[in-house]
Tab-separated table of C-alpha atoms in Angstrom:
chain	number	residue	atom	x	y	z
A	4	UNK	CA	152.918	108.596	109.473
A	5	UNK	CA	151.659	109.115	113.008
A	6	UNK	CA	152.710	112.017	115.207
A	7	UNK	CA	155.457	111.106	117.640
A	8	UNK	CA	153.946	111.631	121.132
A	9	UNK	CA	157.409	111.551	122.668
A	10	UNK	CA	157.886	115.108	121.412
A	11	UNK	CA	155.560	116.468	124.131
A	12	UNK	CA	157.663	118.546	126.522
A	13	UNK	CA	160.529	118.957	124.078
A	14	UNK	CA	162.187	122.369	123.736
A	15	UNK	CA	163.785	123.602	120.540
A	16	UNK	CA	166.697	125.892	119.767
A	17	UNK	CA	165.892	129.611	119.446
A	18	UNK	CA	165.564	131.046	115.956
A	19	UNK	CA	168.296	133.217	114.452
A	20	UNK	CA	168.033	136.895	115.512
A	21	UNK	CA	165.342	138.700	113.490
A	22	UNK	CA	165.488	142.467	113.038
A	23	UNK	CA	161.998	143.981	112.861
A	24	UNK	CA	161.962	146.605	110.094
A	25	UNK	CA	159.454	149.383	109.434
A	26	UNK	CA	159.050	148.094	105.877
A	27	UNK	CA	158.116	144.615	107.055
A	28	UNK	CA	155.614	146.023	109.561
A	29	UNK	CA	154.065	148.202	106.835
A	30	UNK	CA	153.864	145.200	104.460
A	31	UNK	CA	152.138	143.170	107.146
A	32	UNK	CA	149.699	146.006	107.919
A	33	UNK	CA	148.942	146.271	104.171
A	34	UNK	CA	148.323	142.523	103.974
A	35	UNK	CA	145.797	142.594	106.828
A	36	UNK	CA	144.185	145.734	105.351
A	37	UNK	CA	144.916	147.994	108.321
A	38	UNK	CA	145.647	151.596	107.256
A	39	UNK	CA	146.681	152.928	110.699
A	40	UNK	CA	149.645	155.338	110.496
A	41	UNK	CA	151.176	153.984	113.725
A	42	UNK	CA	152.263	150.965	111.644
A	43	UNK	CA	153.965	153.146	109.019
A	44	UNK	CA	154.857	156.606	110.221
A	45	UNK	CA	157.356	157.070	113.035
A	46	UNK	CA	156.077	160.563	113.890
A	47	UNK	CA	152.472	159.314	114.114
A	48	UNK	CA	153.566	156.411	116.318
A	49	UNK	CA	155.540	158.730	118.573
A	50	UNK	CA	152.646	161.186	118.772
A	51	UNK	CA	150.571	158.280	120.096
A	52	UNK	CA	153.191	157.561	122.758
A	53	UNK	CA	155.153	154.728	121.145
A	54	UNK	CA	158.963	154.791	120.794
A	55	UNK	CA	158.786	154.114	117.026
A	56	UNK	CA	156.493	152.399	114.532
A	57	UNK	CA	154.837	149.454	116.332
A	58	UNK	CA	153.628	146.189	114.840
A	59	UNK	CA	149.974	145.102	114.747
A	60	UNK	CA	149.278	142.614	117.575
A	61	UNK	CA	149.188	139.532	115.358
A	62	UNK	CA	152.523	140.402	113.704
A	63	UNK	CA	154.013	138.401	116.585
A	64	UNK	CA	153.025	135.258	114.667
A	65	UNK	CA	155.616	136.051	111.974
A	66	UNK	CA	158.370	135.879	114.577
A	67	UNK	CA	156.917	133.085	116.684
A	68	UNK	CA	156.577	130.885	113.568
A	69	UNK	CA	160.346	131.020	113.167
A	70	UNK	CA	160.582	129.343	116.577
A	71	UNK	CA	157.545	127.070	116.431
A	72	UNK	CA	158.504	126.113	112.858
A	73	UNK	CA	161.564	124.396	114.301
A	74	UNK	CA	159.185	122.278	116.386
A	75	UNK	CA	156.370	121.704	113.879
A	76	UNK	CA	158.797	121.208	110.986
A	77	UNK	CA	160.963	118.703	112.856
A	78	UNK	CA	160.779	115.573	110.673
A	79	UNK	CA	160.854	113.434	113.810
A	80	UNK	CA	157.519	114.908	114.961
A	81	UNK	CA	155.911	113.562	111.785
A	82	UNK	CA	153.182	116.151	111.259
A	83	UNK	CA	151.436	116.184	107.854
A	84	UNK	CA	151.356	119.904	107.138
A	85	UNK	CA	148.743	119.726	104.354
A	86	UNK	CA	146.290	118.320	106.926
A	87	UNK	CA	147.031	121.027	109.503
A	88	UNK	CA	144.598	123.762	110.488
A	89	UNK	CA	144.996	126.312	113.250
A	90	UNK	CA	142.995	125.440	116.368
A	91	UNK	CA	143.804	128.142	118.891
A	92	UNK	CA	146.136	131.091	119.203
A	93	UNK	CA	146.919	133.282	122.140
A	94	UNK	CA	149.461	136.049	122.730
A	95	UNK	CA	150.589	137.567	126.004
A	96	UNK	CA	152.498	140.784	125.428
A	97	UNK	CA	154.893	142.556	127.752
A	98	UNK	CA	154.923	145.432	125.277
A	99	UNK	CA	154.285	145.990	121.563
A	100	UNK	CA	156.885	144.824	119.057
A	101	UNK	CA	158.658	147.973	117.851
A	102	UNK	CA	160.605	148.659	114.635
A	103	UNK	CA	164.279	148.100	115.366
A	104	UNK	CA	163.719	145.257	117.840
A	105	UNK	CA	166.111	142.355	117.309
A	106	UNK	CA	164.378	139.253	118.590
A	107	UNK	CA	164.548	135.478	118.704
A	108	UNK	CA	161.775	132.921	119.158
A	109	UNK	CA	162.185	129.769	121.210
A	110	UNK	CA	159.508	127.092	121.202
A	111	UNK	CA	158.500	124.235	123.477
A	112	UNK	CA	155.921	121.592	122.543
A	113	UNK	CA	153.741	121.730	125.641
A	114	UNK	CA	151.076	119.181	124.706
A	115	UNK	CA	150.156	116.534	122.123
A	116	UNK	CA	146.707	115.014	122.463
A	117	UNK	CA	143.932	113.340	120.487
A	118	UNK	CA	140.592	115.037	119.890
A	119	UNK	CA	138.402	112.509	118.120
A	120	UNK	CA	140.156	111.629	114.868
A	121	UNK	CA	142.373	114.715	115.085
A	122	UNK	CA	145.641	115.331	116.884
A	123	UNK	CA	146.261	118.670	118.602
A	124	UNK	CA	149.825	119.917	119.041
A	125	UNK	CA	150.332	122.912	121.340
A	126	UNK	CA	153.480	125.019	121.363
A	127	UNK	CA	154.543	127.850	123.647
A	128	UNK	CA	156.999	130.224	121.999
A	129	UNK	CA	158.834	133.003	123.777
A	130	UNK	CA	159.842	136.058	121.776
A	131	UNK	CA	162.758	137.810	123.438
A	132	UNK	CA	165.101	140.583	122.441
A	133	UNK	CA	168.698	139.519	122.061
A	134	UNK	CA	169.278	141.337	125.382
A	135	UNK	CA	166.891	138.785	126.939
A	136	UNK	CA	163.791	140.963	127.451
A	137	UNK	CA	160.590	138.923	127.103
A	138	UNK	CA	158.370	140.770	124.602
A	139	UNK	CA	155.652	138.225	123.886
A	140	UNK	CA	154.651	134.639	124.587
A	141	UNK	CA	152.729	132.955	121.764
A	142	UNK	CA	150.631	129.858	122.494
A	143	UNK	CA	149.554	127.970	119.365
A	144	UNK	CA	147.473	124.858	118.945
A	145	UNK	CA	147.660	123.204	115.541
A	146	UNK	CA	145.225	120.478	114.556
A	147	UNK	CA	146.229	117.672	112.216
A	148	UNK	CA	142.931	116.528	110.751
A	149	UNK	CA	142.592	112.749	110.759
A	150	UNK	CA	145.978	112.415	112.463
A	151	UNK	CA	144.674	110.175	115.227
A	152	UNK	CA	143.538	107.635	112.654
A	153	UNK	CA	147.017	107.360	111.113
B	30	UNK	CA	143.650	157.497	112.514
B	31	UNK	CA	140.885	156.386	114.842
B	32	UNK	CA	140.041	158.504	117.867
B	33	UNK	CA	141.605	157.815	121.219
B	34	UNK	CA	139.344	156.343	123.871
B	35	UNK	CA	140.230	156.733	127.542
B	36	UNK	CA	139.799	154.212	130.351
B	37	UNK	CA	137.482	156.582	132.206
B	38	UNK	CA	135.100	156.677	129.211
B	39	UNK	CA	134.643	152.912	129.032
B	40	UNK	CA	131.657	151.212	130.629
B	41	UNK	CA	131.573	147.513	131.458
B	42	UNK	CA	128.964	145.724	129.370
B	43	UNK	CA	128.995	148.298	126.570
B	44	UNK	CA	128.557	146.880	123.065
B	45	UNK	CA	131.098	147.889	120.440
B	46	UNK	CA	129.844	148.774	116.960
B	47	UNK	CA	129.999	145.817	114.587
B	48	UNK	CA	132.429	145.952	111.645
B	49	UNK	CA	132.870	143.902	108.459
B	50	UNK	CA	136.136	143.096	106.759
B	51	UNK	CA	136.359	141.624	103.254
B	52	UNK	CA	138.695	138.755	102.382
B	53	UNK	CA	139.452	137.757	98.800
B	54	UNK	CA	141.912	135.379	97.169
B	55	UNK	CA	144.200	138.404	96.692
B	56	UNK	CA	144.039	139.093	100.464
B	57	UNK	CA	145.252	135.551	101.108
B	58	UNK	CA	148.083	135.742	98.573
B	59	UNK	CA	149.233	138.987	100.185
B	60	UNK	CA	148.940	137.451	103.625
B	61	UNK	CA	150.983	134.420	102.502
B	62	UNK	CA	153.769	136.765	101.460
B	63	UNK	CA	153.641	139.028	104.508
B	64	UNK	CA	153.390	136.209	107.046
B	65	UNK	CA	155.563	133.575	105.395
B	66	UNK	CA	152.764	130.980	105.742
B	67	UNK	CA	152.501	129.479	102.260
B	68	UNK	CA	150.428	126.429	103.208
B	69	UNK	CA	148.807	125.340	99.912
B	70	UNK	CA	145.315	125.288	101.444
B	71	UNK	CA	145.377	129.111	101.535
B	72	UNK	CA	145.955	129.614	97.816
B	73	UNK	CA	145.657	126.382	95.848
B	74	UNK	CA	142.089	125.171	95.295
B	75	UNK	CA	143.216	121.872	93.771
B	76	UNK	CA	145.265	120.916	96.813
B	77	UNK	CA	142.712	122.336	99.288
B	78	UNK	CA	140.017	120.094	97.783
B	79	UNK	CA	142.366	117.110	97.587
B	80	UNK	CA	142.777	117.231	101.373
B	81	UNK	CA	139.021	117.375	101.979
B	82	UNK	CA	138.395	121.112	102.293
B	83	UNK	CA	135.425	122.746	100.526
B	84	UNK	CA	137.687	125.308	98.822
B	85	UNK	CA	140.629	127.572	99.634
B	86	UNK	CA	140.337	128.741	103.258
B	87	UNK	CA	141.687	131.889	104.902
B	88	UNK	CA	144.614	131.645	107.282
B	89	UNK	CA	143.255	131.514	110.819
B	90	UNK	CA	145.760	134.258	111.548
B	91	UNK	CA	144.233	136.459	108.838
B	92	UNK	CA	140.881	136.189	110.609
B	93	UNK	CA	142.526	136.821	113.967
B	94	UNK	CA	144.257	139.860	112.454
B	95	UNK	CA	140.843	141.286	111.472
B	96	UNK	CA	139.642	140.820	115.046
B	97	UNK	CA	142.844	142.521	116.193
B	98	UNK	CA	142.193	145.412	113.879
B	99	UNK	CA	138.678	145.678	115.289
B	100	UNK	CA	140.153	145.955	118.795
B	101	UNK	CA	142.829	148.503	117.939
B	102	UNK	CA	140.434	150.589	115.807
B	103	UNK	CA	138.133	150.843	118.815
B	104	UNK	CA	140.878	151.358	121.396
B	105	UNK	CA	142.771	154.064	119.484
B	106	UNK	CA	146.429	154.587	118.543
B	107	UNK	CA	147.786	155.021	122.084
B	108	UNK	CA	146.241	151.797	123.377
B	109	UNK	CA	148.456	148.766	123.931
B	110	UNK	CA	147.179	145.209	123.551
B	111	UNK	CA	148.447	143.075	126.444
B	112	UNK	CA	146.579	139.810	125.777
B	113	UNK	CA	144.818	138.446	122.730
B	114	UNK	CA	143.498	134.923	122.286
B	115	UNK	CA	141.066	133.122	119.998
B	116	UNK	CA	139.783	129.680	119.157
B	117	UNK	CA	139.274	128.997	115.445
B	118	UNK	CA	135.873	127.319	115.490
B	119	UNK	CA	135.195	127.159	111.773
B	120	UNK	CA	136.955	127.900	108.506
B	121	UNK	CA	136.529	131.057	106.438
B	122	UNK	CA	135.969	129.676	102.951
B	123	UNK	CA	137.146	132.088	100.249
B	124	UNK	CA	135.636	131.460	96.791
B	125	UNK	CA	137.444	132.371	93.578
B	126	UNK	CA	135.269	135.360	92.639
B	127	UNK	CA	135.440	139.142	92.965
B	128	UNK	CA	133.513	139.303	96.230
B	129	UNK	CA	135.327	136.707	98.305
B	130	UNK	CA	134.044	136.378	101.866
B	131	UNK	CA	133.185	138.768	104.690
B	132	UNK	CA	134.434	138.529	108.258
B	133	UNK	CA	131.988	140.254	110.618
B	134	UNK	CA	133.335	141.151	114.035
B	135	UNK	CA	131.399	142.299	117.079
B	136	UNK	CA	132.467	142.876	120.654
B	137	UNK	CA	131.531	143.865	124.144
B	138	UNK	CA	133.387	145.326	127.102
B	139	UNK	CA	133.617	142.276	129.337
B	140	UNK	CA	135.140	144.018	132.348
B	141	UNK	CA	137.313	146.878	133.477
B	142	UNK	CA	140.551	145.695	135.068
B	143	UNK	CA	143.217	147.406	137.154
B	144	UNK	CA	146.109	149.244	135.520
B	145	UNK	CA	143.812	151.031	133.027
B	146	UNK	CA	143.155	147.696	131.303
B	147	UNK	CA	139.894	146.671	129.665
B	148	UNK	CA	138.876	143.128	128.683
B	149	UNK	CA	136.875	142.747	125.478
B	150	UNK	CA	134.856	139.694	124.439
B	151	UNK	CA	134.807	139.294	120.653
B	152	UNK	CA	132.840	137.295	118.118
B	153	UNK	CA	133.651	136.815	114.435
B	154	UNK	CA	131.327	135.319	111.853
B	155	UNK	CA	131.585	134.468	108.193
B	156	UNK	CA	128.707	133.142	106.073
B	157	UNK	CA	126.515	133.021	109.232
B	158	UNK	CA	128.956	130.717	111.008
B	159	UNK	CA	131.031	131.612	114.049
B	160	UNK	CA	134.659	131.490	112.923
B	161	UNK	CA	136.188	132.695	116.195
B	162	UNK	CA	135.006	131.662	119.624
B	163	UNK	CA	136.425	132.311	123.069
B	164	UNK	CA	137.970	135.408	121.500
B	165	UNK	CA	139.172	137.852	124.113
B	166	UNK	CA	141.537	140.789	124.146
B	167	UNK	CA	142.885	142.910	126.958
B	168	UNK	CA	143.936	146.460	126.074
B	169	UNK	CA	145.625	149.075	128.186
B	170	UNK	CA	144.129	152.510	127.627
B	171	UNK	CA	145.366	155.983	128.523
């Protein structure tokens, strides 16, 4: 099934509120092999000038995927997930994600274009606190290999 | 904890010491769980090969996370990352053995910006192939 180009420009509903926990941040830091105490120990994080335990920069993907998943997983878009690889990723941060933040992620498909036999789908996802503060914007380009030949 | 670097100590053009980060099948399984990205190509060799890949490949975000760790290790615990972007130029293939693969990251201070910010240009390689290109981070230092 080919990707539906009419999805370019479409915005999706924000994800359900997600509460960032210290445990989840520590699990993520373990999984990427980063032993820094600012991801685990509130006192160490505060000694370094942070309000609480902060998340590693790429933790933002965990939250942004909840928003961009609504776009990429939309059956009407018709993406074949087994053929998908990550093309580009960019984050713009207003501040670090901090334990205790309650955030949502809201995605827009900003571009769908062919690159040879592949199709590239770009999403822009805003991570905001439930009070509306913009914490991070995540720009992702996913590549469906062979998608242009479908 | 790594030492804290200050904006005043940074020189444009300075090379950062290279670092290597291992990635094994276990790393990927852990990353699947922590990230919620359970795409089969990151843990199932049979399916990875059936869709034309050489073997199981690392999540692009796992590789990006190693580059992020490289940045924050250099910048110190009080630094704040304000921008971070990469292009995934090649896959990190992770064989089913005890050694796995290595991700080698190097970097350079691209420029000093206003607001105590520093732009870093990064490169990541695995098996002699560039796996990240156009990789750039901006960090705010004390």
